[in-house]
XYZ file of C-alpha atoms in Angstrom:
343
model
C 76.258 44.504 -105.139
C 75.513 42.986 -108.529
C 74.812 39.241 -108.197
C 77.322 36.769 -109.521
C 76.692 35.715 -113.085
C 74.361 32.828 -113.762
C 77.218 30.803 -115.206
C 78.947 30.820 -111.839
C 76.045 30.387 -109.456
C 73.907 28.042 -111.507
C 76.093 26.166 -113.948
C 79.493 25.528 -115.428
C 80.638 24.844 -118.956
C 83.802 23.897 -120.777
C 85.276 26.910 -122.561
C 88.392 25.322 -124.054
C 88.860 21.588 -124.435
C 91.814 19.227 -124.662
C 93.116 17.782 -127.897
C 95.864 15.188 -128.013
C 98.590 16.355 -130.385
C 100.316 19.690 -131.053
C 101.071 20.777 -134.593
C 104.602 21.632 -135.713
C 104.190 24.928 -137.529
C 105.263 28.327 -136.244
C 102.374 30.054 -137.969
C 99.666 28.012 -136.231
C 101.488 25.858 -133.679
C 98.523 24.221 -131.941
C 95.539 22.341 -133.410
C 92.417 24.460 -133.484
C 94.030 27.860 -133.952
C 91.697 30.133 -135.852
C 88.655 28.071 -134.968
C 86.279 27.632 -132.020
C 88.004 27.524 -128.638
C 85.997 24.460 -127.623
C 87.689 22.505 -130.412
C 91.222 23.612 -129.581
C 94.076 22.000 -127.696
C 95.371 23.061 -124.300
C 98.119 21.466 -122.228
C 98.254 22.360 -118.531
C 96.840 25.892 -118.863
C 97.852 28.129 -115.990
C 97.398 31.877 -115.589
C 94.557 33.847 -117.221
C 94.030 37.530 -118.002
C 91.288 39.523 -119.747
C 91.867 42.751 -121.668
C 89.572 45.754 -122.035
C 87.990 44.317 -125.195
C 87.070 41.073 -123.448
C 89.785 38.894 -124.991
C 90.923 36.085 -122.698
C 94.665 35.324 -122.611
C 95.874 31.894 -121.502
C 99.352 30.805 -120.441
C 99.292 27.422 -122.212
C 102.195 26.040 -120.219
C 102.484 22.577 -121.725
C 102.432 23.881 -125.286
C 104.949 26.660 -124.482
C 102.686 29.346 -125.948
C 100.249 32.084 -124.977
C 96.767 31.892 -126.505
C 94.002 34.447 -126.992
C 90.280 33.689 -127.026
C 88.086 36.416 -128.506
C 84.661 37.314 -127.065
C 83.205 35.440 -130.039
C 84.976 32.235 -128.992
C 87.764 32.141 -131.601
C 91.174 31.004 -130.338
C 94.634 31.860 -131.654
C 98.234 31.723 -130.515
C 99.890 35.112 -129.952
C 103.329 34.138 -128.626
C 105.517 31.073 -128.823
C 106.321 28.576 -131.562
C 104.846 25.491 -129.918
C 108.326 24.107 -129.242
C 110.235 24.784 -126.004
C 113.181 27.113 -126.402
C 114.756 30.423 -125.469
C 114.124 32.551 -128.524
C 115.934 35.764 -129.341
C 113.186 38.354 -129.011
C 114.796 41.563 -130.231
C 112.028 43.197 -132.296
C 110.642 39.864 -133.486
C 106.995 38.800 -133.836
C 105.537 36.870 -130.929
C 104.930 33.750 -133.039
C 108.604 33.626 -134.060
C 109.995 33.502 -130.505
C 110.215 30.199 -128.637
C 109.088 30.185 -125.008
C 109.581 27.563 -122.318
C 106.714 26.723 -119.952
C 104.998 30.130 -119.583
C 103.219 30.325 -116.226
C 101.929 33.896 -116.060
C 100.157 36.401 -118.269
C 98.755 39.874 -117.609
C 97.501 42.658 -119.861
C 98.463 46.263 -119.122
C 95.986 49.102 -119.486
C 97.910 50.235 -122.568
C 97.261 46.712 -123.932
C 100.777 45.272 -123.987
C 100.728 41.619 -122.924
C 103.256 40.594 -120.274
C 104.313 36.948 -120.146
C 106.207 34.981 -117.515
C 108.551 32.788 -119.548
C 109.177 30.621 -116.525
C 111.542 28.076 -118.029
C 113.758 30.871 -119.328
C 113.517 32.929 -116.114
C 112.192 36.012 -117.917
C 109.266 38.370 -118.178
C 108.553 39.230 -121.808
C 106.401 42.006 -123.272
C 104.316 41.543 -126.413
C 103.014 44.513 -128.386
C 99.214 44.711 -128.818
C 99.481 43.805 -132.504
C 101.768 40.848 -131.757
C 104.513 42.159 -134.026
C 107.136 42.731 -131.337
C 108.107 40.563 -128.386
C 110.992 41.582 -126.177
C 112.421 40.740 -122.777
C 111.250 43.054 -120.011
C 112.972 41.382 -117.040
C 115.804 38.867 -116.815
C 116.434 36.771 -113.745
C 118.343 39.029 -111.395
C 119.716 38.558 -107.892
C 118.290 35.052 -107.815
C 114.774 36.274 -108.695
C 112.847 33.853 -110.924
C 109.458 35.177 -112.144
C 106.426 32.921 -111.695
C 103.283 35.112 -111.678
C 102.498 38.792 -112.229
C 99.781 41.377 -111.657
C 99.085 45.008 -112.513
C 97.706 47.392 -109.920
C 95.007 49.947 -110.904
C 97.734 52.463 -111.787
C 99.275 49.970 -114.235
C 102.313 49.245 -112.064
C 103.601 45.725 -112.682
C 104.264 43.381 -109.730
C 106.104 40.075 -110.209
C 106.147 37.079 -107.838
C 108.951 34.559 -107.371
C 107.756 31.525 -105.419
C 111.239 29.992 -105.212
C 112.983 32.926 -103.530
C 109.797 33.846 -101.605
C 109.734 37.434 -102.866
C 107.673 39.951 -104.801
C 109.085 42.858 -106.773
C 107.670 45.736 -108.761
C 108.676 48.130 -111.500
C 108.949 51.636 -110.085
C 109.368 53.365 -113.438
C 110.195 51.914 -116.813
C 112.381 48.885 -116.163
C 113.628 49.856 -112.694
C 112.811 46.818 -110.551
C 112.736 46.687 -106.738
C 111.854 43.989 -104.205
C 108.891 45.075 -102.086
C 108.096 41.928 -100.101
C 110.012 38.879 -98.923
C 113.565 38.223 -97.750
C 114.686 35.111 -99.704
C 114.342 33.093 -96.496
C 111.015 31.249 -96.206
C 109.125 31.839 -93.006
C 106.749 34.067 -91.106
C 108.103 36.906 -88.989
C 104.903 38.753 -88.281
C 102.960 41.602 -89.812
C 103.396 45.358 -89.908
C 105.683 47.621 -91.928
C 107.249 45.813 -94.859
C 110.379 47.973 -95.075
C 113.224 48.806 -92.697
C 116.321 50.951 -93.062
C 119.518 49.085 -93.862
C 122.591 51.267 -93.186
C 124.366 49.756 -96.190
C 121.505 49.314 -98.653
C 118.814 51.810 -97.692
C 115.209 50.675 -97.380
C 114.733 46.937 -97.804
C 111.964 44.411 -97.433
C 111.919 42.715 -94.023
C 108.679 40.680 -93.985
C 109.029 37.026 -94.840
C 106.860 34.957 -97.133
C 106.794 31.183 -97.469
C 106.334 29.858 -100.998
C 103.981 32.547 -102.335
C 102.106 31.132 -105.313
C 99.668 33.843 -106.423
C 99.102 37.588 -106.313
C 96.505 40.103 -107.415
C 95.303 43.627 -106.634
C 91.934 44.541 -105.244
C 89.804 47.414 -106.485
C 91.593 49.793 -104.080
C 95.045 48.875 -105.357
C 96.025 46.800 -102.311
C 98.302 43.852 -103.034
C 96.811 40.447 -102.193
C 99.286 37.571 -101.779
C 98.670 33.852 -101.584
C 101.298 33.039 -98.943
C 100.786 29.329 -99.419
C 103.518 27.975 -97.169
C 102.111 29.998 -94.278
C 98.538 29.053 -95.256
C 97.469 32.685 -95.426
C 95.965 35.192 -97.763
C 97.722 38.454 -96.864
C 97.014 42.058 -97.802
C 99.595 44.797 -98.270
C 98.484 48.419 -98.144
C 100.604 51.434 -98.997
C 102.399 50.061 -102.052
C 99.800 51.711 -104.265
C 101.306 55.119 -103.407
C 104.826 55.269 -104.920
C 107.438 55.638 -103.765
C 106.347 52.710 -101.594
C 108.228 53.319 -98.355
C 105.526 52.793 -95.744
C 103.727 49.660 -96.922
C 102.164 47.492 -94.244
C 101.175 43.820 -94.404
C 98.481 42.010 -92.461
C 96.514 38.751 -92.531
C 93.405 38.625 -94.665
C 92.310 35.003 -94.296
C 93.665 31.696 -93.055
C 93.447 28.984 -95.712
C 93.665 25.175 -95.449
C 95.562 24.527 -98.714
C 97.921 26.285 -101.143
C 96.542 29.038 -103.375
C 96.313 28.340 -107.092
C 95.283 31.790 -108.304
C 93.731 35.086 -107.164
C 91.765 37.783 -108.952
C 89.293 40.536 -108.122
C 86.415 42.394 -109.729
C 85.314 46.027 -109.563
C 82.771 45.394 -106.805
C 85.138 44.554 -103.958
C 84.916 40.800 -104.506
C 88.070 38.725 -104.266
C 88.152 35.318 -105.974
C 90.727 32.612 -105.407
C 91.314 28.913 -105.985
C 92.873 26.338 -103.692
C 95.012 23.472 -104.948
C 96.407 20.380 -103.251
C 99.869 20.105 -101.800
C 101.660 17.049 -103.210
C 101.537 13.999 -100.927
C 99.554 15.899 -98.293
C 95.831 15.704 -97.560
C 94.658 19.186 -98.567
C 91.302 20.367 -97.299
C 89.306 22.714 -99.482
C 91.356 22.099 -102.644
C 89.985 21.924 -106.211
C 87.494 24.714 -105.460
C 86.826 28.376 -106.296
C 86.009 30.819 -103.498
C 84.671 34.358 -103.246
C 85.643 36.667 -100.385
C 83.824 39.940 -99.839
C 84.646 41.651 -96.575
C 84.254 38.917 -93.967
C 81.888 36.831 -96.090
C 83.456 33.719 -97.607
C 81.589 31.553 -100.109
C 82.588 28.541 -102.202
C 81.184 29.290 -105.665
C 82.453 26.373 -107.753
C 83.857 22.920 -107.168
C 82.789 20.098 -104.888
C 86.255 19.716 -103.398
C 86.679 16.303 -105.017
C 89.358 15.899 -107.657
C 88.087 14.944 -111.093
C 86.395 16.146 -114.251
C 82.629 16.465 -114.179
C 79.795 18.922 -113.863
C 79.560 20.636 -117.242
C 75.981 21.836 -117.657
C 75.177 21.350 -113.976
C 75.488 23.308 -110.765
C 78.915 24.935 -110.457
C 79.253 23.901 -106.824
C 78.918 20.229 -107.831
C 81.591 20.343 -110.533
C 84.918 18.596 -110.125
C 88.216 20.320 -110.895
C 91.782 19.056 -110.915
C 94.329 21.602 -109.748
C 92.775 24.932 -110.817
C 95.708 27.357 -111.099
C 94.250 30.256 -113.068
C 91.265 32.546 -112.629
C 89.890 35.690 -114.261
C 86.650 37.681 -114.101
C 85.213 39.586 -117.051
C 83.280 42.862 -116.948
C 79.969 40.977 -116.767
C 81.011 38.996 -113.715
C 81.646 35.694 -115.514
C 84.444 33.696 -113.903
C 86.946 31.755 -116.003
C 88.970 29.002 -114.326
C 92.063 27.272 -115.673
C 91.345 23.655 -114.767
C 94.989 22.816 -115.221
C 95.251 19.046 -114.977
C 92.039 18.645 -116.979
C 93.546 20.817 -119.734
C 90.506 23.097 -119.917
C 89.298 26.588 -119.284
C 85.869 26.454 -117.640
C 83.324 29.235 -117.329
């Protein structure tokens, strides 16, 4: 196994910093666009994703935009106007379409960028050149997108924390629920589908406020089942048509999950965040799970903002809700309430 990068084991640095005000132009909606990422503005950054060229995409929730940071450290807005809204996106450039509180972003292998436009209850798809943004999924059957993930075969999975379900696109825009029943709870593990005489195969395994999802190197679905305080693994969905998927516990966790990601060496990374008004053990930290070996790799567990230039394990985070790993093993964390991306 290749060792974790020096930036994770030995130190931590600010990658994108907070500025105070947002500009009011649709061409460059946020201060710092076109310049160094460390001089840019972020407002409650959430989900992160990295494309094949090493560009980092950020769901900049508070600014209602999606940003891109190049490997050279230049930052730019790729979708959103900087003002909350529900823009008409029929064949329009990404910068001309208003978003509302985006919470998820993922890049497909064919380089389209998928965005959870949470406030508008949509998943939107942005062309690689940014010239065309269109709606890929509307809210349907009470399903409100919150986070998303692609499996190794480029199949898109979408999580709804409010209806406690996860769905996926079987082909094109055909969307099916694969996990969850709308009712929060825990009704055991095992096969995720059962035959309904009136509706055919349907999901029968409950989730309780799922907050994050990812896929491991084998294509298994990993779910942060936060209300049940579990990381859970689903096998079988990577072989469509997914009719024999099975779910089981992966790890018991003391606090809700902020984000999950994986690398190509069988490592799983996740963050824990506090539950409001509840003492949450293990929160404000980044963890690595490989097999049965669990290691805290960043964060002291104390809420705050400190540690840049020092040991990663001594740093303080405040509600880290996004995480991504690049091809060199560097870990990027969306330190949400500190309005930063940290590396």
